[in-house]
């Protein structure tokens, strides 16, 4: 029947979680909820050009909705906290503040770095948290290469808290958190998402898992939008192994005084490298730069 109109339901991305932020100073857009939009489309006399325009318009809207949703989920996850996390986060802030304000050099490498290297900063923070009564340790995770991913290792701090009646709580302290997810050729949407991340992350293991899932999903979409290959080191399983793989746990006291493996070699997370780009990013050390815990 010529001229008849047909209603076509278009299902959009949905989220079952609704987050509220009482008292927060963070400016948030409304949560992106699932909905069905009815669009009137003439069944006849429709040109291929208009079909392409509708498809492109739908793609743009879905893309916008996706990134808005990721922003909401990321901020909601970062805003949540517990008394245990707040306590350890405050102790970490105090340790960093004392180190930054101290005139003493804490870098004990054979060739000390002006302002201290990240390895020695990690060790010094661990010592101060132990002195404050926390069960803190330096953790190093290692994994072998596979057909899908290269071998690697990652070092971070961990605090095991037993003050809760629910049992032991694992809190991860990552001193270079934001940089672990930076990409040299990222899109504007991805960079805006990453800008919400703190430089120093202090949070429970389940919170870290949630953040990794959000960020890896965003990285995958970013590479798809730019029509670039997603490196195996950006995939969810690989990234999660950095903090949840097999690890070696040690404390500064278990190492010989002045222990060193020699001159520190420049290192950067493989996540900071983009496809076909092997330039070493700046700021691999903490030289002369104050570290802020958010």
Coordinates of C-alpha atoms in Angstrom, one line a residue:
X1 CA 0.0 0.0 0.0
X2 CA 1.8 3.1 -1.3
X3 CA 2.4 5.9 1.2
X4 CA 1.9 3.7 4.3
X5 CA 4.2 4.4 7.2
X6 CA 5.9 1.6 9.2
X7 CA 7.2 1.9 12.8
X8 CA 10.6 0.3 13.2
X9 CA 11.9 -0.2 16.8
X10 CA 15.6 0.5 17.2
X11 CA 17.1 -1.0 20.3
X12 CA 19.9 1.0 21.9
X13 CA 22.7 0.0 24.3
X14 CA 21.4 -0.4 27.9
X15 CA 22.7 -0.5 31.4
X16 CA 21.0 -2.1 34.4
X17 CA 23.0 -0.1 36.9
X18 CA 21.9 3.4 38.1
X19 CA 24.4 5.4 40.1
X20 CA 23.8 8.3 42.4
X21 CA 26.4 10.7 43.7
X22 CA 25.2 12.5 46.8
X23 CA 27.4 15.4 47.8
X24 CA 29.9 14.8 45.0
X25 CA 31.5 17.7 43.2
X26 CA 31.9 15.8 40.0
X27 CA 29.7 17.1 37.2
X28 CA 27.9 14.1 35.6
X29 CA 25.5 13.8 32.7
X30 CA 22.3 11.8 33.1
X31 CA 22.9 8.0 33.1
X32 CA 22.5 6.5 29.6
X33 CA 19.5 4.1 29.9
X34 CA 18.2 1.6 27.4
X35 CA 15.3 2.7 25.4
X36 CA 13.3 1.9 22.2
X37 CA 13.0 4.7 19.7
X38 CA 10.3 4.5 17.1
X39 CA 11.3 5.8 13.7
X40 CA 8.9 6.4 10.9
X41 CA 10.3 5.1 7.6
X42 CA 8.4 5.0 4.2
X43 CA 8.4 1.4 2.9
X44 CA 8.6 2.6 -0.7
X45 CA 10.3 5.4 -2.6
X46 CA 13.3 5.3 -0.3
X47 CA 16.6 6.1 -1.9
X48 CA 19.9 4.4 -1.1
X49 CA 21.3 7.7 -0.2
X50 CA 18.8 8.3 2.6
X51 CA 19.4 4.8 3.9
X52 CA 23.1 5.5 4.2
X53 CA 22.3 8.8 5.9
X54 CA 20.1 7.1 8.5
X55 CA 22.7 4.4 9.1
X56 CA 25.4 7.0 9.6
X57 CA 23.2 9.0 11.9
X58 CA 22.4 5.9 13.9
X59 CA 26.1 5.0 14.1
X60 CA 27.0 8.5 15.4
X61 CA 24.2 8.3 18.1
X62 CA 25.3 4.9 19.2
X63 CA 28.9 6.0 19.4
X64 CA 28.0 9.0 21.5
X65 CA 25.8 6.9 23.8
X66 CA 28.6 4.3 24.3
X67 CA 31.2 6.9 25.4
X68 CA 28.7 8.7 27.6
X69 CA 27.9 5.4 29.3
X70 CA 31.6 4.5 29.8
X71 CA 32.2 8.0 31.3
X72 CA 29.3 7.3 33.7
X73 CA 30.5 3.8 34.7
X74 CA 34.1 4.9 35.2
X75 CA 33.2 7.9 37.3
X76 CA 30.7 5.8 39.4
X77 CA 33.4 3.2 40.0
X78 CA 36.0 5.8 41.0
X79 CA 33.6 7.6 43.3
X80 CA 32.7 4.5 45.3
X81 CA 34.9 3.7 48.3
X82 CA 35.0 1.9 51.6
X83 CA 36.4 2.8 55.0
X84 CA 39.4 0.4 54.5
X85 CA 40.2 2.0 51.1
X86 CA 39.9 5.5 52.5
X87 CA 42.2 4.7 55.5
X88 CA 44.9 3.2 53.3
X89 CA 44.5 5.9 50.7
X90 CA 45.0 8.6 53.3
X91 CA 48.1 6.8 54.7
X92 CA 49.5 6.6 51.1
X93 CA 48.9 10.3 50.7
X94 CA 50.8 11.1 53.9
X95 CA 53.7 8.9 52.8
X96 CA 53.9 10.6 49.4
X97 CA 53.6 14.0 50.9
X98 CA 56.4 13.3 53.4
X99 CA 58.7 11.9 50.6
X100 CA 58.0 14.9 48.4
X101 CA 58.7 17.4 51.2
X102 CA 61.9 15.6 52.4
X103 CA 65.3 16.9 51.3
X104 CA 66.8 13.4 51.8
X105 CA 67.4 11.3 48.7
X106 CA 65.6 8.0 48.8
X107 CA 67.0 6.6 45.6
X108 CA 69.6 3.9 46.4
X109 CA 70.4 2.8 42.9
X110 CA 74.0 2.6 41.9
X111 CA 73.4 5.6 39.7
X112 CA 70.8 7.6 41.7
X113 CA 68.2 9.5 39.7
X114 CA 67.7 13.1 40.7
X115 CA 64.4 13.3 42.5
X116 CA 64.3 9.5 42.9
X117 CA 63.2 6.7 40.5
X118 CA 59.8 5.0 40.6
X119 CA 61.3 1.7 41.9
X120 CA 62.8 3.4 44.9
X121 CA 59.7 5.5 45.5
X122 CA 57.6 2.3 45.6
X123 CA 60.0 0.8 48.1
X124 CA 60.0 3.9 50.3
X125 CA 56.2 4.1 50.3
X126 CA 56.1 0.4 51.3
X127 CA 58.4 1.0 54.2
X128 CA 56.4 3.9 55.5
X129 CA 53.1 2.0 55.3
X130 CA 54.7 -0.9 57.2
X131 CA 55.9 1.5 59.8
X132 CA 52.3 2.8 60.1
X133 CA 51.1 -0.7 60.9
X134 CA 49.9 -1.9 57.5
X135 CA 50.6 -5.4 56.0
X136 CA 52.1 -3.9 52.9
X137 CA 54.4 -5.6 50.4
X138 CA 55.9 -5.2 47.0
X139 CA 54.3 -7.6 44.5
X140 CA 55.8 -8.6 41.1
X141 CA 53.6 -10.6 38.7
X142 CA 55.1 -12.5 35.8
X143 CA 53.6 -14.3 32.9
X144 CA 55.0 -16.3 30.0
X145 CA 54.5 -15.6 26.3
X146 CA 51.8 -17.3 24.4
X147 CA 50.5 -17.4 20.9
X148 CA 48.2 -14.5 21.7
X149 CA 50.4 -12.3 24.0
X150 CA 54.0 -11.5 24.8
X151 CA 55.7 -12.3 28.1
X152 CA 55.9 -9.6 30.7
X153 CA 56.1 -8.6 34.3
X154 CA 54.6 -5.8 36.5
X155 CA 55.4 -4.5 39.9
X156 CA 53.0 -2.8 42.3
X157 CA 52.1 -2.5 46.0
X158 CA 49.6 -4.5 47.9
X159 CA 48.1 -4.1 51.4
X160 CA 46.3 -7.0 53.1
X161 CA 43.8 -5.8 55.7
X162 CA 42.2 -8.1 58.2
X163 CA 40.2 -5.5 60.2
X164 CA 36.9 -6.4 58.6
X165 CA 34.7 -9.2 59.9
X166 CA 34.1 -10.3 56.3
X167 CA 37.7 -11.5 56.1
X168 CA 40.9 -10.3 54.5
X169 CA 40.6 -7.5 52.1
X170 CA 43.2 -7.0 49.3
X171 CA 44.0 -3.3 48.4
X172 CA 46.1 -2.6 45.4
X173 CA 48.4 0.5 45.2
X174 CA 49.5 1.4 41.6
X175 CA 51.8 4.4 41.4
X176 CA 51.5 4.8 37.6
X177 CA 47.9 3.9 37.0
X178 CA 46.8 6.4 34.4
X179 CA 49.9 5.8 32.3
X180 CA 49.1 2.1 32.1
X181 CA 46.1 2.9 29.9
X182 CA 47.4 5.8 27.8
X183 CA 47.7 5.3 24.0
X184 CA 49.7 7.4 21.6
X185 CA 47.0 7.4 18.9
X186 CA 43.9 7.4 21.0
X187 CA 40.7 9.1 20.1
X188 CA 39.4 12.3 21.8
X189 CA 36.7 10.2 23.5
X190 CA 39.2 7.7 24.9
X191 CA 41.6 10.5 26.1
X192 CA 38.7 12.2 27.9
X193 CA 37.8 9.0 29.6
X194 CA 41.4 8.3 30.7
X195 CA 41.7 11.9 32.1
X196 CA 39.4 10.8 34.9
X197 CA 41.9 8.3 36.2
X198 CA 44.1 9.2 39.1
X199 CA 47.9 9.0 38.7
X200 CA 48.1 6.9 41.9
X201 CA 45.3 4.3 42.4
X202 CA 44.5 2.9 45.8
X203 CA 41.5 0.5 45.8
X204 CA 40.2 -2.9 46.5
X205 CA 40.8 -5.7 44.0
X206 CA 37.1 -5.9 42.9
X207 CA 37.1 -2.2 42.2
X208 CA 40.3 -2.5 40.1
X209 CA 38.7 -5.4 38.2
X210 CA 35.7 -3.2 37.3
X211 CA 37.9 -0.4 36.1
X212 CA 40.0 -2.7 33.9
X213 CA 36.9 -4.1 32.3
X214 CA 35.6 -0.6 31.5
X215 CA 38.9 0.7 30.2
X216 CA 39.7 -2.4 28.0
X217 CA 36.2 -2.2 26.5
X218 CA 36.9 1.5 25.7
X219 CA 40.3 0.7 24.2
X220 CA 38.8 -2.0 22.0
X221 CA 36.1 0.5 20.7
X222 CA 38.7 3.2 20.2
X223 CA 40.8 1.0 18.0
X224 CA 37.8 -0.2 16.1
X225 CA 36.7 3.4 15.4
X226 CA 40.2 4.3 14.1
X227 CA 40.3 1.0 12.1
X228 CA 43.4 -0.1 13.9
X229 CA 44.5 -3.5 15.2
X230 CA 44.0 -4.1 18.9
X231 CA 47.4 -5.2 20.3
X232 CA 47.3 -8.2 22.6
X233 CA 48.7 -6.2 25.4
X234 CA 45.5 -4.1 25.4
X235 CA 43.1 -7.0 25.7
X236 CA 41.3 -7.6 29.0
X237 CA 42.9 -10.9 29.9
X238 CA 46.4 -9.5 29.4
X239 CA 45.8 -6.3 31.4
X240 CA 44.1 -8.1 34.2
X241 CA 47.1 -10.5 34.6
X242 CA 49.3 -7.5 35.6
X243 CA 47.5 -7.2 39.0
X244 CA 45.8 -10.6 39.3
X245 CA 48.3 -13.1 37.9
X246 CA 50.8 -15.3 39.7
X247 CA 52.9 -13.0 41.9
X248 CA 55.9 -12.9 44.2
X249 CA 55.4 -10.9 47.4
X250 CA 58.3 -9.4 49.3
X251 CA 58.9 -6.6 51.8
X252 CA 61.8 -4.1 51.8
X253 CA 63.2 -5.7 55.0
X254 CA 63.6 -9.0 53.2
X255 CA 66.1 -7.5 50.8
X256 CA 69.8 -6.7 51.6
X257 CA 70.5 -3.1 52.5
X258 CA 71.4 -1.1 49.4
X259 CA 70.3 -4.0 47.2
X260 CA 70.4 -3.1 43.6
X261 CA 70.4 -4.9 40.2
X262 CA 72.6 -2.2 38.7
X263 CA 71.7 1.0 36.8
X264 CA 67.9 1.3 36.3
X265 CA 66.9 0.6 32.7
X266 CA 64.3 2.8 31.1
X267 CA 60.9 1.1 31.3
X268 CA 57.4 1.8 30.2
X269 CA 54.3 -0.2 30.2
X270 CA 53.7 -1.8 26.8
X271 CA 50.3 -0.2 27.0
X272 CA 51.8 3.2 26.4
X273 CA 53.0 2.2 23.0
X274 CA 50.8 2.5 20.0
X275 CA 50.6 0.3 16.9
X276 CA 53.8 0.6 14.8
X277 CA 55.1 3.2 17.2
X278 CA 57.9 2.3 19.6
X279 CA 58.9 5.8 20.8
X280 CA 59.6 5.8 24.6
X281 CA 57.1 8.1 26.4
X282 CA 58.4 10.8 28.6
X283 CA 58.1 10.8 32.4
X284 CA 59.3 7.2 33.1
X285 CA 60.8 8.4 36.4
X286 CA 59.5 10.7 39.1
X287 CA 62.4 13.1 38.8
X288 CA 61.5 16.3 40.4
X289 CA 57.8 15.8 40.0
X290 CA 55.4 15.6 42.9
X291 CA 53.0 12.6 42.9
X292 CA 49.4 13.3 43.7
X293 CA 47.1 10.6 45.1
X294 CA 43.5 11.0 44.1

